GROMACS .gro file of C-alpha atoms in nm:
model
  419
    1MET     CA    1  22.113   6.049  13.699
    2LYS     CA    2  21.800   6.116  13.847
    3HIS     CA    3  21.436   6.191  13.642
    4PHE     CA    4  21.229   6.436  13.750
    5SER     CA    5  20.893   6.305  13.848
    6LEU     CA    6  20.575   6.457  13.969
    7PRO     CA    7  20.484   6.332  14.329
    8LEU     CA    8  20.141   6.138  14.369
    9THR     CA    9  19.846   6.308  14.431
   10PRO     CA   10  19.708   6.241  14.770
   11PRO     CA   11  19.353   6.093  14.702
   12GLY     CA   12  19.107   6.403  14.735
   13ALA     CA   13  19.372   6.617  14.661
   14ARG     CA   14  19.225   6.740  14.306
   15MET     CA   15  18.871   6.783  14.455
   16ALA     CA   16  18.983   6.979  14.775
   17TRP     CA   17  19.205   7.207  14.501
   18LEU     CA   18  18.882   7.225  14.291
   19SER     CA   19  18.675   7.302  14.555
   20GLY     CA   20  18.897   7.610  14.671
   21LEU     CA   21  18.920   7.780  14.333
   22GLY     CA   22  18.560   7.714  14.306
   23ALA     CA   23  18.504   7.929  14.635
   24LEU     CA   24  18.748   8.198  14.537
   25ALA     CA   25  18.519   8.171  14.194
   26SER     CA   26  18.211   8.205  14.356
   27ARG     CA   27  18.346   8.497  14.550
   28LEU     CA   28  18.459   8.687  14.279
   29TYR     CA   29  18.155   8.647  14.109
   30VAL     CA   30  17.959   8.776  14.470
   31TYR     CA   31  18.182   9.104  14.428
   32LEU     CA   32  18.227   9.186  14.093
   33SER     CA   33  17.875   9.175  14.091
   34GLY     CA   34  17.813   9.352  14.395
   35PHE     CA   35  18.061   9.644  14.306
   36LEU     CA   36  17.883   9.691  13.976
   37ALA     CA   37  17.534   9.736  14.172
   38ILE     CA   38  17.690   9.956  14.451
   39PHE     CA   39  17.882  10.179  14.144
   40LEU     CA   40  17.576  10.162  13.940
   41MET     CA   41  17.355  10.310  14.236
   42ALA     CA   42  17.642  10.550  14.344
   43ALA     CA   43  17.675  10.693  13.979
   44SER     CA   44  17.283  10.706  13.902
   45ILE     CA   45  17.107  10.861  14.231
   46PRO     CA   46  17.215  11.165  14.448
   47PRO     CA   47  17.425  11.096  14.775
   48ALA     CA   48  17.196  11.145  15.005
   49ARG     CA   49  16.965  10.908  14.857
   50PHE     CA   50  17.242  10.673  14.846
   51GLY     CA   51  17.333  10.728  15.141
   52GLU     CA   52  16.967  10.611  15.317
   53TYR     CA   53  16.939  10.343  15.074
   54SER     CA   54  17.304  10.181  15.271
   55ILE     CA   55  17.150  10.258  15.605
   56TYR     CA   56  16.839  10.034  15.507
   57GLN     CA   57  17.070   9.750  15.404
   58SER     CA   58  17.277   9.734  15.713
   59VAL     CA   59  16.916   9.755  15.919
   60MET     CA   60  16.866   9.464  15.738
   61GLU     CA   61  17.159   9.313  15.814
   62VAL     CA   62  17.172   9.298  16.176
   63ALA     CA   63  16.842   9.241  16.162
   64LEU     CA   64  16.896   8.925  16.011
   65VAL     CA   65  17.101   8.808  16.270
   66VAL     CA   66  16.782   8.826  16.523
   67GLY     CA   67  16.533   8.726  16.266
   68THR     CA   68  16.719   8.371  16.249
   69LEU     CA   69  16.821   8.358  16.587
   70GLY     CA   70  17.131   8.355  16.536
   71SER     CA   71  17.101   7.996  16.403
   72SER     CA   72  17.235   7.978  16.115
   73LEU     CA   73  17.570   7.790  16.227
   74LEU     CA   74  17.324   7.580  16.487
   75PHE     CA   75  17.110   7.424  16.158
   76SER     CA   76  17.489   7.375  15.954
   77ARG     CA   77  17.594   7.154  16.240
   78HIS     CA   78  17.301   6.975  16.287
   79ALA     CA   79  17.144   6.876  15.953
   80ALA     CA   80  17.372   6.574  15.865
   81THR     CA   81  17.286   6.413  16.212
   82VAL     CA   82  17.128   6.098  16.260
   83PRO     CA   83  16.849   6.122  16.357
   84PRO     CA   84  16.868   6.474  16.190
   85GLY     CA   85  16.889   6.753  16.472
   86VAL     CA   86  16.680   7.020  16.251
   87THR     CA   87  16.320   6.980  16.137
   88ARG     CA   88  16.067   7.168  15.969
   89GLY     CA   89  15.938   7.258  16.321
   90ASP     CA   90  16.285   7.441  16.417
   91VAL     CA   91  16.219   7.646  16.107
   92VAL     CA   92  15.877   7.756  16.169
   93ARG     CA   93  15.975   7.808  16.563
   94THR     CA   94  16.295   8.019  16.463
   95LEU     CA   95  16.083   8.207  16.296
   96ALA     CA   96  15.772   8.284  16.446
   97ILE     CA   97  16.022   8.394  16.767
   98GLY     CA   98  16.249   8.591  16.534
   99LEU     CA   99  16.069   8.787  16.279
  100PRO     CA  100  15.851   8.970  16.541
  101LEU     CA  101  16.198   9.027  16.742
  102ALA     CA  102  16.354   9.152  16.446
  103THR     CA  103  16.062   9.376  16.349
  104VAL     CA  104  16.112   9.554  16.681
  105LEU     CA  105  16.471   9.579  16.650
  106VAL     CA  106  16.398   9.792  16.325
  107THR     CA  107  16.150   9.995  16.462
  108VAL     CA  108  16.361  10.080  16.703
  109ILE     CA  109  16.702  10.141  16.471
  110LEU     CA  110  16.522  10.322  16.223
  111THR     CA  111  16.365  10.563  16.517
  112VAL     CA  112  16.691  10.681  16.641
  113GLN     CA  113  16.852  10.706  16.306
  114ARG     CA  114  16.505  10.958  16.292
  115PHE     CA  115  16.356  10.740  15.979
  116PRO     CA  116  15.989  10.710  15.920
  117VAL     CA  117  15.852  10.367  16.026
  118GLY     CA  118  15.512  10.229  15.877
  119ASP     CA  119  15.575  10.364  15.553
  120ALA     CA  120  15.666  10.200  15.228
  121PRO     CA  121  16.053  10.125  15.261
  122PHE     CA  122  15.948  10.038  15.590
  123ALA     CA  123  15.710   9.748  15.508
  124ILE     CA  124  15.938   9.635  15.204
  125LEU     CA  125  16.196   9.611  15.450
  126VAL     CA  126  16.003   9.384  15.663
  127ALA     CA  127  15.899   9.138  15.374
  128THR     CA  128  16.246   9.106  15.250
  129LEU     CA  129  16.399   9.048  15.573
  130ALA     CA  130  16.126   8.779  15.606
  131VAL     CA  131  16.203   8.575  15.267
  132PHE     CA  132  16.578   8.663  15.363
  133SER     CA  133  16.549   8.467  15.688
  134PHE     CA  134  16.394   8.165  15.532
  135ASN     CA  135  16.650   8.174  15.281
  136SER     CA  136  16.941   8.205  15.506
  137LEU     CA  137  16.817   7.892  15.765
  138ARG     CA  138  16.741   7.681  15.433
  139LEU     CA  139  17.066   7.701  15.281
  140SER     CA  140  17.248   7.670  15.656
  141PHE     CA  141  17.109   7.369  15.654
  142SER     CA  142  17.197   7.240  15.268
  143ARG     CA  143  17.552   7.322  15.383
  144GLY     CA  144  17.520   7.119  15.684
  145LEU     CA  145  17.473   6.811  15.402
  146GLY     CA  146  17.727   6.958  15.216
  147HIS     CA  147  17.564   7.152  14.954
  148ALA     CA  148  17.731   7.530  14.974
  149GLY     CA  149  17.689   7.646  14.581
  150LEU     CA  150  17.372   7.842  14.613
  151LEU     CA  151  17.490   7.970  14.911
  152ASN     CA  152  17.827   8.115  14.811
  153LEU     CA  153  17.627   8.221  14.496
  154GLU     CA  154  17.347   8.394  14.701
  155ALA     CA  155  17.484   8.747  14.714
  156GLY     CA  156  17.594   8.775  14.384
  157ILE     CA  157  17.243   8.647  14.283
  158ARG     CA  158  17.096   8.923  14.442
  159ALA     CA  159  17.367   9.218  14.303
  160THR     CA  160  17.287   9.054  13.983
  161VAL     CA  161  16.905   9.113  14.020
  162LEU     CA  162  16.966   9.476  14.148
  163VAL     CA  163  17.194   9.542  13.854
  164ALA     CA  164  16.935   9.469  13.609
  165GLY     CA  165  16.625   9.599  13.797
  166VAL     CA  166  16.828   9.916  13.824
  167SER     CA  167  16.983   9.919  13.482
  168LEU     CA  168  16.610   9.875  13.317
  169CYS     CA  169  16.510  10.211  13.556
  170VAL     CA  170  16.815  10.438  13.395
  171ALA     CA  171  16.773  10.345  13.046
  172VAL     CA  172  16.377  10.431  13.067
  173ARG     CA  173  16.460  10.733  13.267
  174PHE     CA  174  16.266  10.634  13.552
  175ASP     CA  175  16.358  10.841  13.888
  176LEU     CA  176  16.507  10.610  14.156
  177GLY     CA  177  16.366  10.610  14.505
  178VAL     CA  178  16.471  10.449  14.840
  179ALA     CA  179  16.138  10.230  14.782
  180HIS     CA  180  16.201  10.114  14.462
  181LEU     CA  181  16.567  10.003  14.517
  182LEU     CA  182  16.422   9.818  14.843
  183LEU     CA  183  16.182   9.647  14.611
  184ILE     CA  184  16.403   9.505  14.368
  185ASN     CA  185  16.601   9.392  14.657
  186LEU     CA  186  16.250   9.189  14.763
  187ILE     CA  187  16.203   9.040  14.423
  188ALA     CA  188  16.609   8.971  14.442
  189VAL     CA  189  16.554   8.746  14.765
  190VAL     CA  190  16.250   8.554  14.615
  191VAL     CA  191  16.443   8.465  14.332
  192VAL     CA  192  16.673   8.283  14.553
  193CYS     CA  193  16.387   8.172  14.753
  194LEU     CA  194  16.292   7.996  14.445
  195ALA     CA  195  16.618   7.847  14.377
  196VAL     CA  196  16.616   7.724  14.698
  197GLY     CA  197  16.364   7.443  14.598
  198LEU     CA  198  16.607   7.300  14.348
  199PRO     CA  199  16.737   6.889  14.346
  200ALA     CA  200  17.084   7.030  14.375
  201ASN     CA  201  17.048   7.216  14.727
  202GLY     CA  202  16.968   6.895  14.890
  203ALA     CA  203  16.659   6.787  15.094
  204ALA     CA  204  16.433   6.994  15.301
  205PRO     CA  205  16.408   6.969  15.670
  206PRO     CA  206  16.240   6.672  15.772
  207VAL     CA  207  15.890   6.681  15.877
  208GLY     CA  208  15.864   6.682  16.294
  209ARG     CA  209  15.875   6.886  16.594
  210ALA     CA  210  16.199   7.176  16.697
  211ALA     CA  211  16.462   6.987  16.775
  212LEU     CA  212  16.718   7.235  16.857
  213GLN     CA  213  16.720   7.380  17.231
  214LEU     CA  214  16.618   7.713  17.303
  215GLY     CA  215  16.888   7.828  17.523
  216SER     CA  216  17.161   7.702  17.244
  217GLN     CA  217  17.003   7.959  17.007
  218ALA     CA  218  16.957   8.245  17.243
  219GLY     CA  219  17.345   8.177  17.296
  220ALA     CA  220  17.398   8.209  16.941
  221THR     CA  221  17.209   8.491  16.880
  222VAL     CA  222  17.405   8.668  17.157
  223TYR     CA  223  17.715   8.538  16.999
  224SER     CA  224  17.637   8.620  16.670
  225LEU     CA  225  17.508   8.976  16.725
  226LEU     CA  226  17.840   9.079  16.899
  227MET     CA  227  18.009   8.945  16.570
  228PHE     CA  228  17.780   9.197  16.366
  229LEU     CA  229  17.870   9.470  16.590
  230LEU     CA  230  18.237   9.377  16.564
  231ARG     CA  231  18.195   9.339  16.169
  232LYS     CA  232  17.960   9.530  16.040
  233SER     CA  233  17.812   9.760  16.252
  234ASP     CA  234  18.026  10.037  16.118
  235LEU     CA  235  17.819  10.204  15.876
  236LEU     CA  236  17.507  10.217  16.141
  237ILE     CA  237  17.747  10.395  16.426
  238VAL     CA  238  17.883  10.647  16.157
  239ALA     CA  239  17.518  10.681  16.038
  240TYR     CA  240  17.414  10.805  16.366
  241PHE     CA  241  17.630  11.139  16.352
  242MET     CA  242  17.750  11.184  16.020
  243PRO     CA  243  17.571  11.360  15.667
  244LEU     CA  244  17.378  11.055  15.453
  245GLY     CA  245  17.662  11.140  15.157
  246TYR     CA  246  17.950  11.036  15.378
  247VAL     CA  247  17.750  10.738  15.470
  248GLY     CA  248  17.747  10.687  15.101
  249ALA     CA  249  18.109  10.726  15.052
  250PHE     CA  250  18.195  10.536  15.354
  251LYS     CA  251  17.975  10.242  15.228
  252ILE     CA  252  18.181  10.229  14.900
  253ALA     CA  253  18.486  10.265  15.089
  254PHE     CA  254  18.427   9.977  15.301
  255LEU     CA  255  18.303   9.695  15.049
  256LEU     CA  256  18.612   9.784  14.883
  257ALA     CA  257  18.821   9.750  15.172
  258GLU     CA  258  18.656   9.450  15.273
  259ALA     CA  259  18.682   9.240  14.995
  260PRO     CA  260  19.029   9.093  14.990
  261SER     CA  261  18.964   8.970  15.352
  262GLN     CA  262  18.640   8.777  15.248
  263PHE     CA  263  18.839   8.620  14.932
  264VAL     CA  264  19.114   8.517  15.182
  265GLN     CA  265  18.850   8.366  15.412
  266SER     CA  266  18.617   8.178  15.089
  267PHE     CA  267  18.994   8.060  15.036
  268LEU     CA  268  19.067   7.944  15.396
  269PHE     CA  269  18.731   7.776  15.447
  270THR     CA  270  18.821   7.468  15.230
  271LYS     CA  271  19.175   7.448  15.482
  272THR     CA  272  18.890   7.364  15.758
  273PRO     CA  273  19.033   6.998  15.782
  274ALA     CA  274  19.385   7.086  15.871
  275MET     CA  275  19.288   7.380  16.082
  276LEU     CA  276  19.071   7.103  16.320
  277GLU     CA  277  19.375   6.887  16.334
  278THR     CA  278  19.570   7.210  16.472
  279GLU     CA  279  19.704   7.151  16.875
  280ALA     CA  280  19.944   7.324  17.057
  281GLY     CA  281  20.176   7.038  16.984
  282ASN     CA  282  20.172   7.041  16.697
  283PHE     CA  283  20.160   7.391  16.569
  284THR     CA  284  20.497   7.447  16.405
  285ALA     CA  285  20.642   7.721  16.209
  286ALA     CA  286  20.568   7.518  15.880
  287LYS     CA  287  20.171   7.543  15.964
  288LEU     CA  288  20.183   7.934  15.937
  289ARG     CA  289  20.266   7.958  15.587
  290LEU     CA  290  19.892   7.961  15.526
  291ALA     CA  291  19.871   8.226  15.717
  292LYS     CA  292  20.175   8.401  15.511
  293HIS     CA  293  20.038   8.307  15.181
  294SER     CA  294  19.663   8.458  15.295
  295PHE     CA  295  19.850   8.774  15.348
  296LEU     CA  296  20.035   8.764  15.010
  297LEU     CA  297  19.708   8.678  14.843
  298GLY     CA  298  19.526   8.979  15.025
  299CYS     CA  299  19.812   9.200  14.921
  300ALA     CA  300  19.778   9.127  14.545
  301LEU     CA  301  19.426   9.159  14.589
  302PHE     CA  302  19.472   9.547  14.707
  303VAL     CA  303  19.688   9.625  14.429
  304GLY     CA  304  19.417   9.529  14.237
  305LEU     CA  305  19.168   9.747  14.422
  306ALA     CA  306  19.394  10.033  14.434
  307ALA     CA  307  19.395  10.038  14.039
  308LEU     CA  308  19.006  10.005  14.085
  309VAL     CA  309  18.954  10.289  14.310
  310ALA     CA  310  19.185  10.509  14.122
  311ALA     CA  311  19.013  10.445  13.776
  312ALA     CA  312  18.629  10.444  13.939
  313ALA     CA  313  18.677  10.754  14.162
  314PRO     CA  314  18.572  11.019  13.881
  315LEU     CA  315  18.291  10.812  13.748
  316LEU     CA  316  18.144  10.848  14.118
  317LYS     CA  317  17.974  11.111  14.257
  318LEU     CA  318  18.125  11.027  14.587
  319GLY     CA  319  18.455  10.919  14.411
  320ASN     CA  320  18.666  11.156  14.590
  321GLU     CA  321  18.556  11.097  14.962
  322ALA     CA  322  18.515  10.735  14.901
  323ARG     CA  323  18.847  10.711  14.781
  324SER     CA  324  19.033  10.903  15.116
  325ILE     CA  325  18.834  10.707  15.357
  326PHE     CA  326  18.927  10.383  15.151
  327LEU     CA  327  19.351  10.498  15.200
  328CYS     CA  328  19.235  10.504  15.570
  329ILE     CA  329  19.049  10.224  15.622
  330ALA     CA  330  19.295   9.974  15.418
  331PRO     CA  331  19.527   9.930  15.653
  332TYR     CA  332  19.295   9.763  15.866
  333PHE     CA  333  19.173   9.544  15.595
  334LEU     CA  334  19.506   9.432  15.451
  335LEU     CA  335  19.578   9.345  15.834
  336ARG     CA  336  19.293   9.127  15.824
  337THR     CA  337  19.449   8.917  15.573
  338TYR     CA  338  19.685   8.754  15.806
  339THR     CA  339  19.490   8.763  16.124
  340ILE     CA  340  19.162   8.574  15.963
  341HIS     CA  341  19.386   8.262  15.964
  342HIS     CA  342  19.430   8.282  16.324
  343GLU     CA  343  19.099   8.373  16.432
  344MET     CA  344  18.942   8.075  16.231
  345VAL     CA  345  19.187   7.827  16.429
  346LEU     CA  346  19.091   8.005  16.728
  347SER     CA  347  18.690   7.953  16.647
  348LEU     CA  348  18.743   7.606  16.568
  349LYS     CA  349  18.951   7.525  16.877
  350THR     CA  350  18.809   7.756  17.139
  351THR     CA  351  18.458   7.726  17.319
  352MET     CA  352  18.189   7.926  17.259
  353GLY     CA  353  18.208   8.068  17.626
  354SER     CA  354  18.563   8.189  17.533
  355LEU     CA  355  18.480   8.357  17.209
  356GLY     CA  356  18.218   8.560  17.328
  357ARG     CA  357  18.414   8.720  17.610
  358TRP     CA  358  18.708   8.777  17.349
  359ALA     CA  359  18.397   8.904  17.126
  360LEU     CA  360  18.286   9.158  17.384
  361LEU     CA  361  18.606   9.263  17.447
  362GLU     CA  362  18.691   9.359  17.107
  363VAL     CA  363  18.341   9.548  17.104
  364ALA     CA  364  18.405   9.703  17.395
  365LEU     CA  365  18.726   9.849  17.245
  366ARG     CA  366  18.606   9.946  16.957
  367LEU     CA  367  18.337  10.160  17.054
  368ALA     CA  368  18.560  10.296  17.281
  369SER     CA  369  18.765  10.400  16.987
  370TYR     CA  370  18.487  10.586  16.792
  371GLY     CA  371  18.412  10.788  17.075
  372ALA     CA  372  18.777  10.882  17.093
  373VAL     CA  373  18.812  10.972  16.746
  374ALA     CA  374  18.490  11.177  16.755
  375VAL     CA  375  18.592  11.379  16.966
  376LEU     CA  376  18.951  11.433  16.868
  377PHE     CA  377  18.859  11.401  16.512
  378PRO     CA  378  18.543  11.516  16.442
  379GLY     CA  379  18.434  11.454  16.108
  380LYS     CA  380  18.674  11.191  16.060
  381PRO     CA  381  18.512  10.860  16.235
  382HIS     CA  382  18.702  10.633  15.977
  383TYR     CA  383  19.014  10.702  16.148
  384VAL     CA  384  18.883  10.439  16.424
  385PHE     CA  385  19.038  10.209  16.187
  386PHE     CA  386  19.374  10.309  16.253
  387VAL     CA  387  19.334  10.266  16.615
  388ALA     CA  388  19.144   9.914  16.571
  389CYS     CA  389  19.476   9.824  16.330
  390VAL     CA  390  19.666   9.829  16.677
  391THR     CA  391  19.432   9.669  16.900
  392ASP     CA  392  19.301   9.362  16.665
  393PHE     CA  393  19.664   9.261  16.608
  394VAL     CA  394  19.772   9.252  16.951
  395LEU     CA  395  19.422   9.089  17.062
  396CYS     CA  396  19.483   8.834  16.822
  397GLU     CA  397  19.846   8.770  16.891
  398THR     CA  398  19.763   8.747  17.249
  399ARG     CA  399  19.493   8.516  17.230
  400MET     CA  400  19.706   8.302  17.024
  401ARG     CA  401  19.973   8.309  17.270
  402LEU     CA  402  19.715   8.193  17.525
  403HIS     CA  403  19.586   7.911  17.318
  404PHE     CA  404  19.884   7.788  17.161
  405GLY     CA  405  20.170   7.899  17.361
  406PHE     CA  406  20.374   8.139  17.085
  407PHE     CA  407  20.320   8.428  16.930
  408PRO     CA  408  20.261   8.362  16.535
  409ILE     CA  409  20.436   8.698  16.428
  410VAL     CA  410  20.758   8.587  16.634
  411ARG     CA  411  20.756   8.319  16.453
  412LEU     CA  412  20.669   8.416  16.118
  413LEU     CA  413  21.001   8.687  16.136
  414ALA     CA  414  21.220   8.443  16.267
  415ARG     CA  415  21.158   8.177  16.007
  416GLY     CA  416  21.216   8.478  15.767
  417ARG     CA  417  21.559   8.561  15.885
  418ALA     CA  418  21.661   8.202  15.892
  419SER     CA  419  21.570   8.119  15.562
   0.00000   0.00000   0.00000
């Protein structure tokens, strides 16, 4: 009679498991605090004012790419080289070039969106951008040294400060304006900046002349902008031709629908070593279990989100419209919980040139889809995600077929029938 015994735990397995659990826990904190901040603002200020604030936040996100010259990945890659491939000179030069360019970009976008330039919200936005850009570069350097705790938590810290500030203003019946919300955001990034210098985040970049090549930073900027256009520009696009009330509802729906894929991505970051070892010759059906499990995790998270949306919608001024938008865009983001595994493998195993060309194709398809939807379904720009659901799936499967020699969905379905 055989006695049941647990298999021996491989060295480092417990640490990897704890690392993955910690990544999910930190992402849970980030999104819960973010949801609370969004819901609190949506319930406390007029819809148009919330939509205006959402536009400023999206402008901040794209300006951050230019303010850092897209160099966050470069700082992480070169932080641990000997001698260090990143110095304080790189931080200074990057910000000296990036921040003026980012300020020009902010001016252009706000002008196109018919927002005033040179007023208090503009000045606060630029000041926040400067601190945020420094934080991003410094935390990316720490990540390269193996210190990613604050990087995973900083969005939650910012949201927590925002919740505290808005709650205080609501408690004293202070009429919150967009400038006040942006000022609270500035305070939040300053709090993160103070935390950046703690010993737990590792050493700062060493003193020295800039070591990164400007050409590599230019390429990183272009690629990062393409990825922003693909993943984060939807709110700015709809804000150009939709009322601010719709923009606020879209912001809430997008944040909720995107959460499961962000959770899955945090989980998959812990599987990077296994992905790096993946080649066309050893990419068996068993390796696709990770993609299947990621999709199942995404499905479970969407069940919880459906309950959250149903409960929260009646409490928000924009709740019902946000709920209808969420139902339309949810299938696309549910698909993302499946494709994100393949996208991460491709990003690790494909050249930057190839990644850039495919990103450019995806951006072109997305913009063309917006144009078609605006003509066929005026007032319903979120219908574009029905189109994106099909095109993103086809492109992802095609890229996997070209690089690894098979269609993942076919292999998964075949394995499902066999079992």
